[in-house]
Short mmCIF file of C-alpha atoms in Angstrom, two decimals:
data_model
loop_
_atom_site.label_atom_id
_atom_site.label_comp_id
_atom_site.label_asym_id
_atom_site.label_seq_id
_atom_site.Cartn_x
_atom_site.Cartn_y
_atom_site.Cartn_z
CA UNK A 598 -14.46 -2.35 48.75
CA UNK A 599 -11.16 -3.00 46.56
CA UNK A 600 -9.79 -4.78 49.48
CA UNK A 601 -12.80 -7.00 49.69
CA UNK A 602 -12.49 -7.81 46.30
CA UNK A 603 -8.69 -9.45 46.27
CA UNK A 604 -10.39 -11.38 49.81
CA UNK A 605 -12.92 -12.94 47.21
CA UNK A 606 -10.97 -13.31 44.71
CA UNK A 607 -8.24 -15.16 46.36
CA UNK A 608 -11.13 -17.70 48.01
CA UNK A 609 -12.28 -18.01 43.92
CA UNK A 610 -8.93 -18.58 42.48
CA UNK A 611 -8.01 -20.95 45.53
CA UNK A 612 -11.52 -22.98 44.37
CA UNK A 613 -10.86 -22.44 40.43
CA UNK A 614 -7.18 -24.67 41.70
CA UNK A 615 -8.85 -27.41 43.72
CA UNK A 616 -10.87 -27.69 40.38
CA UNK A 617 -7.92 -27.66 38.04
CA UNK A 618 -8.33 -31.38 38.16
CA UNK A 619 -11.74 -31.50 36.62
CA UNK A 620 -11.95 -33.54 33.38
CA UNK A 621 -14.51 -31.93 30.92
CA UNK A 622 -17.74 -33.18 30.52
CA UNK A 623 -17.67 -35.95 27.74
CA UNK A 624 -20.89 -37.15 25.78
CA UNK A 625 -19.57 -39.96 24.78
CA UNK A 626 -19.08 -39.40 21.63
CA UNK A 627 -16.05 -39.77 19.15
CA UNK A 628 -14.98 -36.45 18.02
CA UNK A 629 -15.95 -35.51 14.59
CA UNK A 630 -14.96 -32.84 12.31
CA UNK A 631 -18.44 -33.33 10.86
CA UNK A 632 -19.04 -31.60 7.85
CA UNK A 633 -16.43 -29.16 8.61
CA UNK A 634 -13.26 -28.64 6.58
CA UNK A 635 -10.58 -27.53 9.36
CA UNK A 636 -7.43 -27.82 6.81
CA UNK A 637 -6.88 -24.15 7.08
CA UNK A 638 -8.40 -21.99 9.42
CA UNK A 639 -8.16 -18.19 9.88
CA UNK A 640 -9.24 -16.01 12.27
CA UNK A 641 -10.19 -12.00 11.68
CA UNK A 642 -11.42 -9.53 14.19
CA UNK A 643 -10.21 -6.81 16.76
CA UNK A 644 -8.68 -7.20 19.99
CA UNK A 645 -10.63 -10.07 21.29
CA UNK A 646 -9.61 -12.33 19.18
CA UNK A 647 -6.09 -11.08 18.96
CA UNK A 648 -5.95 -12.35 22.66
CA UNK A 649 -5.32 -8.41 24.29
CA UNK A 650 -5.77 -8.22 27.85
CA UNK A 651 -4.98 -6.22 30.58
CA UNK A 652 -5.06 -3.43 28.37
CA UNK A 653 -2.23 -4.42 26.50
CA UNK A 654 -1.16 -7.10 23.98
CA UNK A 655 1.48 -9.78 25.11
CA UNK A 656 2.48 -13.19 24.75
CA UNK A 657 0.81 -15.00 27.10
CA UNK A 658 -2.82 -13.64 26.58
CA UNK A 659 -1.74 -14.47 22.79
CA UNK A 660 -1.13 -17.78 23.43
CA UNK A 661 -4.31 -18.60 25.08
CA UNK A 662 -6.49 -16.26 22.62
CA UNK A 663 -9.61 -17.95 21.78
CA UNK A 664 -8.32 -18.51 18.01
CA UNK A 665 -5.29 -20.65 19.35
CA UNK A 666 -7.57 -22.46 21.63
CA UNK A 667 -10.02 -23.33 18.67
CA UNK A 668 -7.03 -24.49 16.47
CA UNK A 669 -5.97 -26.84 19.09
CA UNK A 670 -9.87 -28.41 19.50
CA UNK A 671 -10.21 -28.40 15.23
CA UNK A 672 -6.53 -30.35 15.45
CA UNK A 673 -8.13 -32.81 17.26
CA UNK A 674 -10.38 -33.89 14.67
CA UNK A 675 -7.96 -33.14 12.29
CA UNK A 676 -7.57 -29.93 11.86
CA UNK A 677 -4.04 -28.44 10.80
CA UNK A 678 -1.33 -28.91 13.36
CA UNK A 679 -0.22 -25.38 12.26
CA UNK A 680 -1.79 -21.97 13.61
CA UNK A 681 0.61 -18.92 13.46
CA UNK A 682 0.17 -16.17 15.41
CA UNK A 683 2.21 -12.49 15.47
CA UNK A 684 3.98 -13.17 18.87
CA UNK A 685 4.85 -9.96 20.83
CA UNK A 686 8.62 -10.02 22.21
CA UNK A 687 8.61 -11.91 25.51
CA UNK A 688 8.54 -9.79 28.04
CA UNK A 689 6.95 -6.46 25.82
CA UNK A 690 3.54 -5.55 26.17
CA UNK A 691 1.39 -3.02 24.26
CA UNK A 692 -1.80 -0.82 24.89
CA UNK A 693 -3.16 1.43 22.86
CA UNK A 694 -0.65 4.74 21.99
CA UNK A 695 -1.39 7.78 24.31
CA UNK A 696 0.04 10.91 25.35
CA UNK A 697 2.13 8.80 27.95
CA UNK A 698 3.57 6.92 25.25
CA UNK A 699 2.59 2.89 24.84
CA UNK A 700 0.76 1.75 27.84
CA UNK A 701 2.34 -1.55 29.75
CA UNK A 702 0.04 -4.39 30.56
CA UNK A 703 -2.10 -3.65 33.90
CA UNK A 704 -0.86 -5.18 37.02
CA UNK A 705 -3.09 -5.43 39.97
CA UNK A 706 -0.99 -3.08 42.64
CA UNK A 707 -1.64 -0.96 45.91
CA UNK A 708 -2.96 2.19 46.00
CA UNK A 709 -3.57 5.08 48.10
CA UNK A 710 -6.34 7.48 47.83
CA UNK A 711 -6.28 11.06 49.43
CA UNK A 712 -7.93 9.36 52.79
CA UNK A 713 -5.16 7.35 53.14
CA UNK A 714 -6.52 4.51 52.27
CA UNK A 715 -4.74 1.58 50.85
CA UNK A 716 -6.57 -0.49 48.16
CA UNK A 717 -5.91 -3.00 45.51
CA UNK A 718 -6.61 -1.32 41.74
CA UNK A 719 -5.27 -2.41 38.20
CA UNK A 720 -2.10 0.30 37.74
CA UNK A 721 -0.14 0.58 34.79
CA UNK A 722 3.23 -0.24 35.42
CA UNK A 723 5.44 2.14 32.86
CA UNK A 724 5.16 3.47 29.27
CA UNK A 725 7.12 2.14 26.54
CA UNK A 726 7.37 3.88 22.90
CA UNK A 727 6.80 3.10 19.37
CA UNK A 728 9.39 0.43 19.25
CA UNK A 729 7.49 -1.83 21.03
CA UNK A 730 5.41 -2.63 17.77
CA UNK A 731 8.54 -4.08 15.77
CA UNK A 732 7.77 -6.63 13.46
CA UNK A 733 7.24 -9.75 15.18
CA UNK A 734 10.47 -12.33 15.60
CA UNK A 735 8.23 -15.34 14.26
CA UNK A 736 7.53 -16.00 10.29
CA UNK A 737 3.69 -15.67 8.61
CA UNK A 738 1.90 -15.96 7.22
CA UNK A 739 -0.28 -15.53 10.57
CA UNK A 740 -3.85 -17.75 11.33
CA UNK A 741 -4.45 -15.00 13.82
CA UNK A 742 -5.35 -12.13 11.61
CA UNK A 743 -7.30 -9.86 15.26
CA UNK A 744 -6.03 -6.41 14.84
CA UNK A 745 -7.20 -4.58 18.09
CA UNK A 746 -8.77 -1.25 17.63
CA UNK A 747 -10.17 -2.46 14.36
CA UNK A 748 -14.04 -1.99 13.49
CA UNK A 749 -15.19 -3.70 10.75
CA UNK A 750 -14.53 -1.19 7.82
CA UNK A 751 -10.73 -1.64 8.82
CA UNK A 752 -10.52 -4.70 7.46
CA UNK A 753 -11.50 -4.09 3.78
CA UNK A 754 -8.95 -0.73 3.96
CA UNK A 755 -5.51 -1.19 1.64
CA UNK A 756 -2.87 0.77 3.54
CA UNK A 757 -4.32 0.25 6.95
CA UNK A 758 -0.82 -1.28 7.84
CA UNK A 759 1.26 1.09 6.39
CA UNK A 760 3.46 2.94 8.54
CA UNK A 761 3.18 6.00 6.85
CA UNK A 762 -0.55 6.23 7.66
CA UNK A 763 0.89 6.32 11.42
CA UNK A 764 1.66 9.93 10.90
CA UNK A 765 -1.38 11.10 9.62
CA UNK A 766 -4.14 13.07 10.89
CA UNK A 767 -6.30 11.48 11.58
CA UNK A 768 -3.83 7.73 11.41
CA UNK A 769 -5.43 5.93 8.23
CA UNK A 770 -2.80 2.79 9.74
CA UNK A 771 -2.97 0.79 12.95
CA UNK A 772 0.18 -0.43 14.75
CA UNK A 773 -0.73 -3.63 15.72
CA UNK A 774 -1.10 -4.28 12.33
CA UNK A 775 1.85 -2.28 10.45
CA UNK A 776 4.08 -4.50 12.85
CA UNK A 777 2.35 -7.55 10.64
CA UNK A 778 0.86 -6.76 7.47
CA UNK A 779 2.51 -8.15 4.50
CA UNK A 780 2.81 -5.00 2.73
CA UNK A 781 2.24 -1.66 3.24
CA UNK A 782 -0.59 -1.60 0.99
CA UNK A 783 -2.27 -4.85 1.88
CA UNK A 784 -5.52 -5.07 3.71
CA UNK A 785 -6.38 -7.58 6.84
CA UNK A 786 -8.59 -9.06 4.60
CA UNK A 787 -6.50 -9.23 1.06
CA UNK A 788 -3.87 -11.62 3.95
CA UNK A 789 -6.59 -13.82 5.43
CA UNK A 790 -7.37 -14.63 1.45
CA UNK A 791 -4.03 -15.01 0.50
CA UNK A 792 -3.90 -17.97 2.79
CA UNK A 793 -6.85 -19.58 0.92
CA UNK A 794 -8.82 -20.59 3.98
CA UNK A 795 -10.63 -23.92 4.47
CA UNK A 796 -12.41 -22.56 7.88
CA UNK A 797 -12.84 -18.84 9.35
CA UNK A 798 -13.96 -17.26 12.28
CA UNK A 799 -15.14 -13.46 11.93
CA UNK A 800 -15.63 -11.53 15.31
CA UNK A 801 -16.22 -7.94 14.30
CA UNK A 802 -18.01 -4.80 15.24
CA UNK A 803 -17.40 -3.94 18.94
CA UNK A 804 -15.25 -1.23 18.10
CA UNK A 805 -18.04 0.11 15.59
CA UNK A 806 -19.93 1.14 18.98
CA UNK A 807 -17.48 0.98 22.12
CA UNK A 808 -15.61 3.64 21.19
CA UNK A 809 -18.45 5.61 21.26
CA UNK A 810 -19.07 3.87 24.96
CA UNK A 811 -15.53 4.50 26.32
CA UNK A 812 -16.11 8.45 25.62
CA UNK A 813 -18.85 8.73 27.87
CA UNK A 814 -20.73 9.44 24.54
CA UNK A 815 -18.66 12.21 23.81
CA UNK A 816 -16.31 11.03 21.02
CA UNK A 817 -17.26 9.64 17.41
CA UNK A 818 -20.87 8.18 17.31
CA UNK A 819 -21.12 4.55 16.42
CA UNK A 820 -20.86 3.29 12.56
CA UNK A 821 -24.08 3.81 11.08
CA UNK A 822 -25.75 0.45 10.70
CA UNK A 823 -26.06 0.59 6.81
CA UNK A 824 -22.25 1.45 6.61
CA UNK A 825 -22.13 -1.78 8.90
CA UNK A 826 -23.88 -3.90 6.98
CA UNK A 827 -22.23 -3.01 3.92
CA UNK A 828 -19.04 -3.67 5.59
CA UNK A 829 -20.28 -7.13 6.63
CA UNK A 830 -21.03 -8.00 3.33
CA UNK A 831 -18.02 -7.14 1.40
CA UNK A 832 -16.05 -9.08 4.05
CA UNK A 833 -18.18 -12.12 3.38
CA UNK A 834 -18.57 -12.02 -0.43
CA UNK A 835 -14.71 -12.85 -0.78
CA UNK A 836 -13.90 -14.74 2.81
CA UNK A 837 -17.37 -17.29 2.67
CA UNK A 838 -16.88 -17.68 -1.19
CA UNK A 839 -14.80 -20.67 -0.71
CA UNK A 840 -14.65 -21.40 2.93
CA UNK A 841 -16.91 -22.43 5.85
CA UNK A 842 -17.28 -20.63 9.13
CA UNK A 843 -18.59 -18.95 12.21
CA UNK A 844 -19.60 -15.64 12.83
CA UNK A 845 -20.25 -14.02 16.26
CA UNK A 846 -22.32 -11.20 17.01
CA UNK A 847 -22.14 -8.21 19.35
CA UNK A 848 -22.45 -8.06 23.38
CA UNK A 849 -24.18 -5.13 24.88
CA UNK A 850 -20.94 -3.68 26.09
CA UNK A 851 -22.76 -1.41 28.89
CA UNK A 852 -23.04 -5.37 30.61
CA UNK A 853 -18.54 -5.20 30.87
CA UNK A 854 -16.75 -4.65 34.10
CA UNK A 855 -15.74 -1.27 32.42
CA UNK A 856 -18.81 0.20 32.53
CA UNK A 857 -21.15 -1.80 35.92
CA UNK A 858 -18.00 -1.81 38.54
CA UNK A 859 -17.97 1.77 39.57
CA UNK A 860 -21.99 1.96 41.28
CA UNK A 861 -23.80 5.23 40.95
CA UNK A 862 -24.38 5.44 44.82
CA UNK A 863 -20.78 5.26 45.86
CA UNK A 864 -20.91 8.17 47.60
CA UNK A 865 -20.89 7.57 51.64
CA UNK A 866 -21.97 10.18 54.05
CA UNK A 867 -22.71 11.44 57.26
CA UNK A 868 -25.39 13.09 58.30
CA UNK A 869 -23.58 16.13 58.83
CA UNK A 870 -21.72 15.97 55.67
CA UNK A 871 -25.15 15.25 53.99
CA UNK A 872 -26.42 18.74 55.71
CA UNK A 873 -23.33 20.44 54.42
CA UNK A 874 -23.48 19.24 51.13
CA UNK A 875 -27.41 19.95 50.52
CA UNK A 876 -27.44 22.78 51.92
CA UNK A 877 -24.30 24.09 49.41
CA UNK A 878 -26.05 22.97 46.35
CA UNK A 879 -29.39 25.06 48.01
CA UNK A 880 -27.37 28.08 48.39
CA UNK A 881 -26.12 28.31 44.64
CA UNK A 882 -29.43 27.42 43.18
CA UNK A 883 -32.56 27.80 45.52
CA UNK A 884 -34.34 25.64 43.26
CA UNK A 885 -31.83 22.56 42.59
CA UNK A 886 -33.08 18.99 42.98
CA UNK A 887 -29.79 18.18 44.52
CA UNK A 888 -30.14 16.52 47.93
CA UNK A 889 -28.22 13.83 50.27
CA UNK A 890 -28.68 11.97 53.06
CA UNK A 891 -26.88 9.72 55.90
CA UNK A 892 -25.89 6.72 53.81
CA UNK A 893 -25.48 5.96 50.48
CA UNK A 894 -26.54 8.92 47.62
CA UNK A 895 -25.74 9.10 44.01
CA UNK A 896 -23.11 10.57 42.98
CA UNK A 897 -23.30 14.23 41.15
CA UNK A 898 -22.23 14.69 37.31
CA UNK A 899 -22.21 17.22 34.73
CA UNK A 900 -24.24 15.15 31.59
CA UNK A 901 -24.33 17.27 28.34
CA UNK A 902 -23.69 20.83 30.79
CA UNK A 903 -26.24 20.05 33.48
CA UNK A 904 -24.94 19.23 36.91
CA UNK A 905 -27.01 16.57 38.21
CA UNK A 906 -27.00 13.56 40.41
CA UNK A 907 -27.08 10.78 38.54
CA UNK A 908 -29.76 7.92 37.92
CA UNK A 909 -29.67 4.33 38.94
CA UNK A 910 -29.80 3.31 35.48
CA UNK A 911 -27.12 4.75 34.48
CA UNK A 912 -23.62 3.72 34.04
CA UNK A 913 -20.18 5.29 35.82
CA UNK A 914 -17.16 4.49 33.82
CA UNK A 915 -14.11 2.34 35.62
CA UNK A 916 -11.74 5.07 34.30
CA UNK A 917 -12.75 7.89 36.88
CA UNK A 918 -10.60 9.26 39.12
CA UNK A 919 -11.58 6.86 42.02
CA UNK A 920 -8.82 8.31 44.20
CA UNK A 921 -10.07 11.96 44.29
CA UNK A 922 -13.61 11.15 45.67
CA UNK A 923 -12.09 11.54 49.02
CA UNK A 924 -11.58 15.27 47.51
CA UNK A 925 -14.77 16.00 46.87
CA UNK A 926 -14.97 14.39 42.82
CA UNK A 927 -18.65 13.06 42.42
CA UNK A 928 -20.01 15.76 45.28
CA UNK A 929 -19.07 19.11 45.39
CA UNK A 930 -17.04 18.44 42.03
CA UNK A 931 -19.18 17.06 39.08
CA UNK A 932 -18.00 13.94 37.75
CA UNK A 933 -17.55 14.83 33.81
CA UNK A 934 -19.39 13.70 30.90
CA UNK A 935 -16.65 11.67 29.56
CA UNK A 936 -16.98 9.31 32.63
CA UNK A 937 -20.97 8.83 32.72
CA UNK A 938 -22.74 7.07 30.41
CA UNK A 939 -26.39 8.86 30.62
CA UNK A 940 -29.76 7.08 29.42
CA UNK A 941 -29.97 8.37 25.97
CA UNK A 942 -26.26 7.50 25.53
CA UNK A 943 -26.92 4.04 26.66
CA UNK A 944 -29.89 3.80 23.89
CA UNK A 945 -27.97 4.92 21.32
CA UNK A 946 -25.39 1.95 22.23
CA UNK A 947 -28.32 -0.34 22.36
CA UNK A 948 -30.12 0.48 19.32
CA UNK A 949 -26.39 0.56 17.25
CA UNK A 950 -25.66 -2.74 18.79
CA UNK A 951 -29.36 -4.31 17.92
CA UNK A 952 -29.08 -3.17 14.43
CA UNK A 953 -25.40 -4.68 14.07
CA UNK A 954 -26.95 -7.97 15.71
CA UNK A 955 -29.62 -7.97 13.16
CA UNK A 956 -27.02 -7.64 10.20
CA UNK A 957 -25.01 -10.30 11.46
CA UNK A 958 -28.02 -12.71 11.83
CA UNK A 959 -28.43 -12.55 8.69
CA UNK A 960 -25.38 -12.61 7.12
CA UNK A 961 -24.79 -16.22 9.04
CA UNK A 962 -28.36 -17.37 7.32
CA UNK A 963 -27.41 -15.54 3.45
CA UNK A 964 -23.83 -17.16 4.05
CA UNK A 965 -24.51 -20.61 5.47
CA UNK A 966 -22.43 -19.85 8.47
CA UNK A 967 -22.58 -21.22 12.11
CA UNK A 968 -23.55 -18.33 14.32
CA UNK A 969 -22.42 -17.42 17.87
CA UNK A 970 -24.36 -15.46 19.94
CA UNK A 971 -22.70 -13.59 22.75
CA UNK A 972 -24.87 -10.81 22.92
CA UNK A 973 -27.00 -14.06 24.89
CA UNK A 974 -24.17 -15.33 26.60
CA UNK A 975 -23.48 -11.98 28.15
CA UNK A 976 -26.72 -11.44 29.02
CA UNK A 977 -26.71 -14.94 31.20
CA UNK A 978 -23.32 -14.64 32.42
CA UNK A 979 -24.72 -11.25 33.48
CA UNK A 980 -26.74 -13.64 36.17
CA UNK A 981 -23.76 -16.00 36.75
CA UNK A 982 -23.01 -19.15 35.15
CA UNK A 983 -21.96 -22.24 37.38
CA UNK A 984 -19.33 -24.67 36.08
CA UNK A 985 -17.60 -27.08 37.38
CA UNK A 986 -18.94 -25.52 40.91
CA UNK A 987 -17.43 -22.21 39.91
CA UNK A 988 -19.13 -18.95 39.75
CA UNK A 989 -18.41 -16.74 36.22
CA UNK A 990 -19.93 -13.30 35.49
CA UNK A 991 -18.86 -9.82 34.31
CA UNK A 992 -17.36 -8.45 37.50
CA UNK A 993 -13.73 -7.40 38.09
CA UNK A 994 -11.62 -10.04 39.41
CA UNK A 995 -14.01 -12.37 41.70
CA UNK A 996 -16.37 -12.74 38.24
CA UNK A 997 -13.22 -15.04 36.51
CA UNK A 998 -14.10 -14.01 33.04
CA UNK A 999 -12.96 -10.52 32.49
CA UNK A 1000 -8.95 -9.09 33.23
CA UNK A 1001 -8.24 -5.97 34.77
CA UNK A 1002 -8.93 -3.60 31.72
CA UNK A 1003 -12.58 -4.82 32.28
CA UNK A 1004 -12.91 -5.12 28.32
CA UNK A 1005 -11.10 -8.09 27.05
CA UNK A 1006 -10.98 -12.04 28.51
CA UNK A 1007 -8.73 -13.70 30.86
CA UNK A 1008 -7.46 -16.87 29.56
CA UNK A 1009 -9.94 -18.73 31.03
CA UNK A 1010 -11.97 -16.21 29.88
CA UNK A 1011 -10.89 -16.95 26.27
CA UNK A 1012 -11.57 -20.20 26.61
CA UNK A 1013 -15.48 -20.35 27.78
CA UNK A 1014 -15.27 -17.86 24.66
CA UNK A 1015 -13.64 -20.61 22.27
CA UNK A 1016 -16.61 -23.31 24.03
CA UNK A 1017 -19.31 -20.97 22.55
CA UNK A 1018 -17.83 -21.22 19.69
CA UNK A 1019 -17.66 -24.92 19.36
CA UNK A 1020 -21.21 -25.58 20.39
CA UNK A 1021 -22.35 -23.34 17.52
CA UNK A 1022 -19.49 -24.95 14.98
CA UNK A 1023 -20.86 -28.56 16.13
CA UNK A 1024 -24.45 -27.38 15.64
CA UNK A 1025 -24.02 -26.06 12.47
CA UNK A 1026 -21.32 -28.57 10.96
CA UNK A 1027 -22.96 -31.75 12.04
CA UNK A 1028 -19.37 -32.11 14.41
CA UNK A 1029 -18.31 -33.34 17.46
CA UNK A 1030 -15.16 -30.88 18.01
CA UNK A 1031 -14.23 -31.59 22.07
CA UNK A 1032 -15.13 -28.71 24.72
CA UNK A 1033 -12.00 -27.21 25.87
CA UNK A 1034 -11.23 -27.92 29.64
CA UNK A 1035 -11.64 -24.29 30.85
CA UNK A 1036 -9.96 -25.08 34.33
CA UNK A 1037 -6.69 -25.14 32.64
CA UNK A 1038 -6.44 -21.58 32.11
CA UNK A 1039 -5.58 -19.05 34.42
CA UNK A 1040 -8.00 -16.31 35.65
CA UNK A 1041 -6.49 -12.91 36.79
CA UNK A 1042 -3.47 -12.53 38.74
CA UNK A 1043 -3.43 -11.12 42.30
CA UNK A 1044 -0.83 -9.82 43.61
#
């Protein structure tokens, strides 16, 4: 299957090149900042819009973040020339702190599973440690204000780049943005202000319900949508009291490579392994629903205690142990409960991320703000999106969007990301600020 998918996505990426040369589409209009004010324009939100991908942050996905790639489209109708960003070191790369140490970007490298068989899979290439998030080389005060791992609480908190909050327990400071707050007692929020913004985009609230998804539903439940809200609110009193602006609202993260590319009937068999294995599962309970056949069967978890197999609607995360299937993980070994997300998990993520979507509506309306909706877009790039004769959706590698950490953008990615919001920016602003030609930014790298 993994081989299959660097055959198809070296035929895409060899058709994404032959397009390379494809001018935009143009309506024939002059661009126009509209009624928009683009003098100074700031951007706050988590990883997404700090450009992290691969599971990492690094220069090059800063670069072509979707905030950078805005700046560049507002310059054009006369925005400032000027968007600063916190560059990582070349060459450095940072995930988020583990027990490893910091996690290296993801690299798309052989494997080989306990069959012997050789596949393609994202592999992280070393560990680095805490040094990684010195203070960047370049000067603020930075445009680019994404601070991944942030929900949307984070960025009203004083001290949350402090480095002495590092140390506590639980961390009341995030590294990625000790390494560029202006003081230790400063708040994401208190910087964006201090640069007295003309224009802002605020993308915020993922992380207020995908940690919750990454645990399998096991780890801290999502932010309670009135703590949300309220959140929201204080954010926009101070950042919309003087500035226009665009604010995007929440996918439904069970849609993300992370969570689809794993399917729950993964597990091949034999007839004879099928007898085996049934007739096991009869033997230590006489009564157990458990049963396979020759073919395809779901695979068995243990969901909240209960071994089961699981059900076609629900989700298998992209962090199991792939490799030890061959051993007998997702058969005669339960897959754990950090790795499945069950039904009721997935409607708690869909009722947390309805009420967020709800909140946000409104806030655009009460604050006069254009509004992006990529809980929408998700939904139809779920069903592929066709442009310029290339195929986008949320799959890993062949679907062009995602990178390997099946969370965060590709460049190109980034960019379809930054045209979403310009449409809603022109919409709301009466402006004609140019699409971005997506074909000049890269998709994921094969080996």
């Amino acid at each position: 299957m993994k081989n299959s998918f660097y055959k198809t996505g070296a035929l895409a990426l060899f058709a994404s090149v032959l397009l390379t040369s494809c001018d935009p589409e143009v309506d024939g209009t002059a661009p126009s900042k509209g009624e928009a004010d683009f003098a100074t324009y700031v951007a706050l939100g988590n990883s997404l819009t700090a450009g992290f991908q691969d599971g990492a942050l690094y220069s090059e996905g800063q670069v072509n973040s979707y905030p950078v790639i805005l700046a560049q489209q507002f310059q054009a109708v006369g925005g400032s020339s000027t968007f600063t960003q916190p560059l990582m070191a070349e060459g450095v790369s940072a995930g988020t702190p583990g027990a490893n140490g910091v996690p290296q970007a993801l690299v798309l490298a052989p494997s080989t599973n306990c069959a012997g068989e050789v596949s393609l899979s994202p592999k992280v290439p070393g560990y680095g440690d805490m040094s990684v998030f010195a203070r960047p080389a370049n000067q603020g005060p930075y445009n680019n204000l994404g601070v991944p791992g942030a929900k949307a609480m984070h960025l009203l908190a004083p001290g949350y780049g402090n480095p002495s909050g590092l140390a506590t327990q639980p961390a009341t400071a995030n590294p990625f943005f000790v390494r560029f707050a202006t003081s230790p007692n400063t708040s994401v929020l208190a910087d964006a202000m201090a640069q007295d913004p003309t224009f802002f985009t605020l993308w915020i609230g993922n992380n207020d319900v995908l940690g919750y998804a990454l645990s399998g539903g096991t780890g801290e439940e999502p932010t309670a949508p009135a703590m949300f809200g309220g959140a929201i609110n204080m954010i926009l009193t101070q950042l919309a009291k003087d500035a226009q602006g665009a604010i995007a609202n929440i996918p439904d993260v069970s849609k993300i490579p992370y969570f689809t590319t794993v399917p729950y009937n993964a597990l091949d068999l034999d007839a004879e392994k099928a007898a085996q294995l049934s007739g096991y599962y009869k033997q230590m309970d006489p009564a157990t629903e458990i049963s396979f056949k020759a073919g395809k069967n779901p695979f068995v978890i243990k969901e909240d205690g209960v071994v089961r197999q699981i059900k076609p609607t629900e989700l298998i995360l992209m962090t199991v142990p792939a490799a030890q299937i061959c051993e007998g993980l997702g058969s005669l070994i339960p897959i754990e409960d950090q790795y499945v997300l069950s039904e009721a998990e997935l409607k708690k993520i869909a009722d947390a991320t309805q009420a967020y979507n709800t909140i946000l509506k409104d806030a655009a309306n009460t604050y006069s703000l254009a509004h992006v909706d990529f809980n929408a877009y998700l939904n139809r790039l779920a069903s592929g999106i066709k442009i310029d004769e290339v195929t986008y959706a949320p799959t890993m590698v062949t679907g062009n969007v995602f990178s390997l950490d099946g969370i965060h953008f590709t460049p190109r990615g980034a960019a379809i990301v930054a045209n979403e919001f310009i449409s809603a920016i022109n919409a709301k602003y009466n402006a004609n600020v140019p699409a971005v030609d997506i074909t000049e930014y890269r998709t994921v790298l094969l080996p």
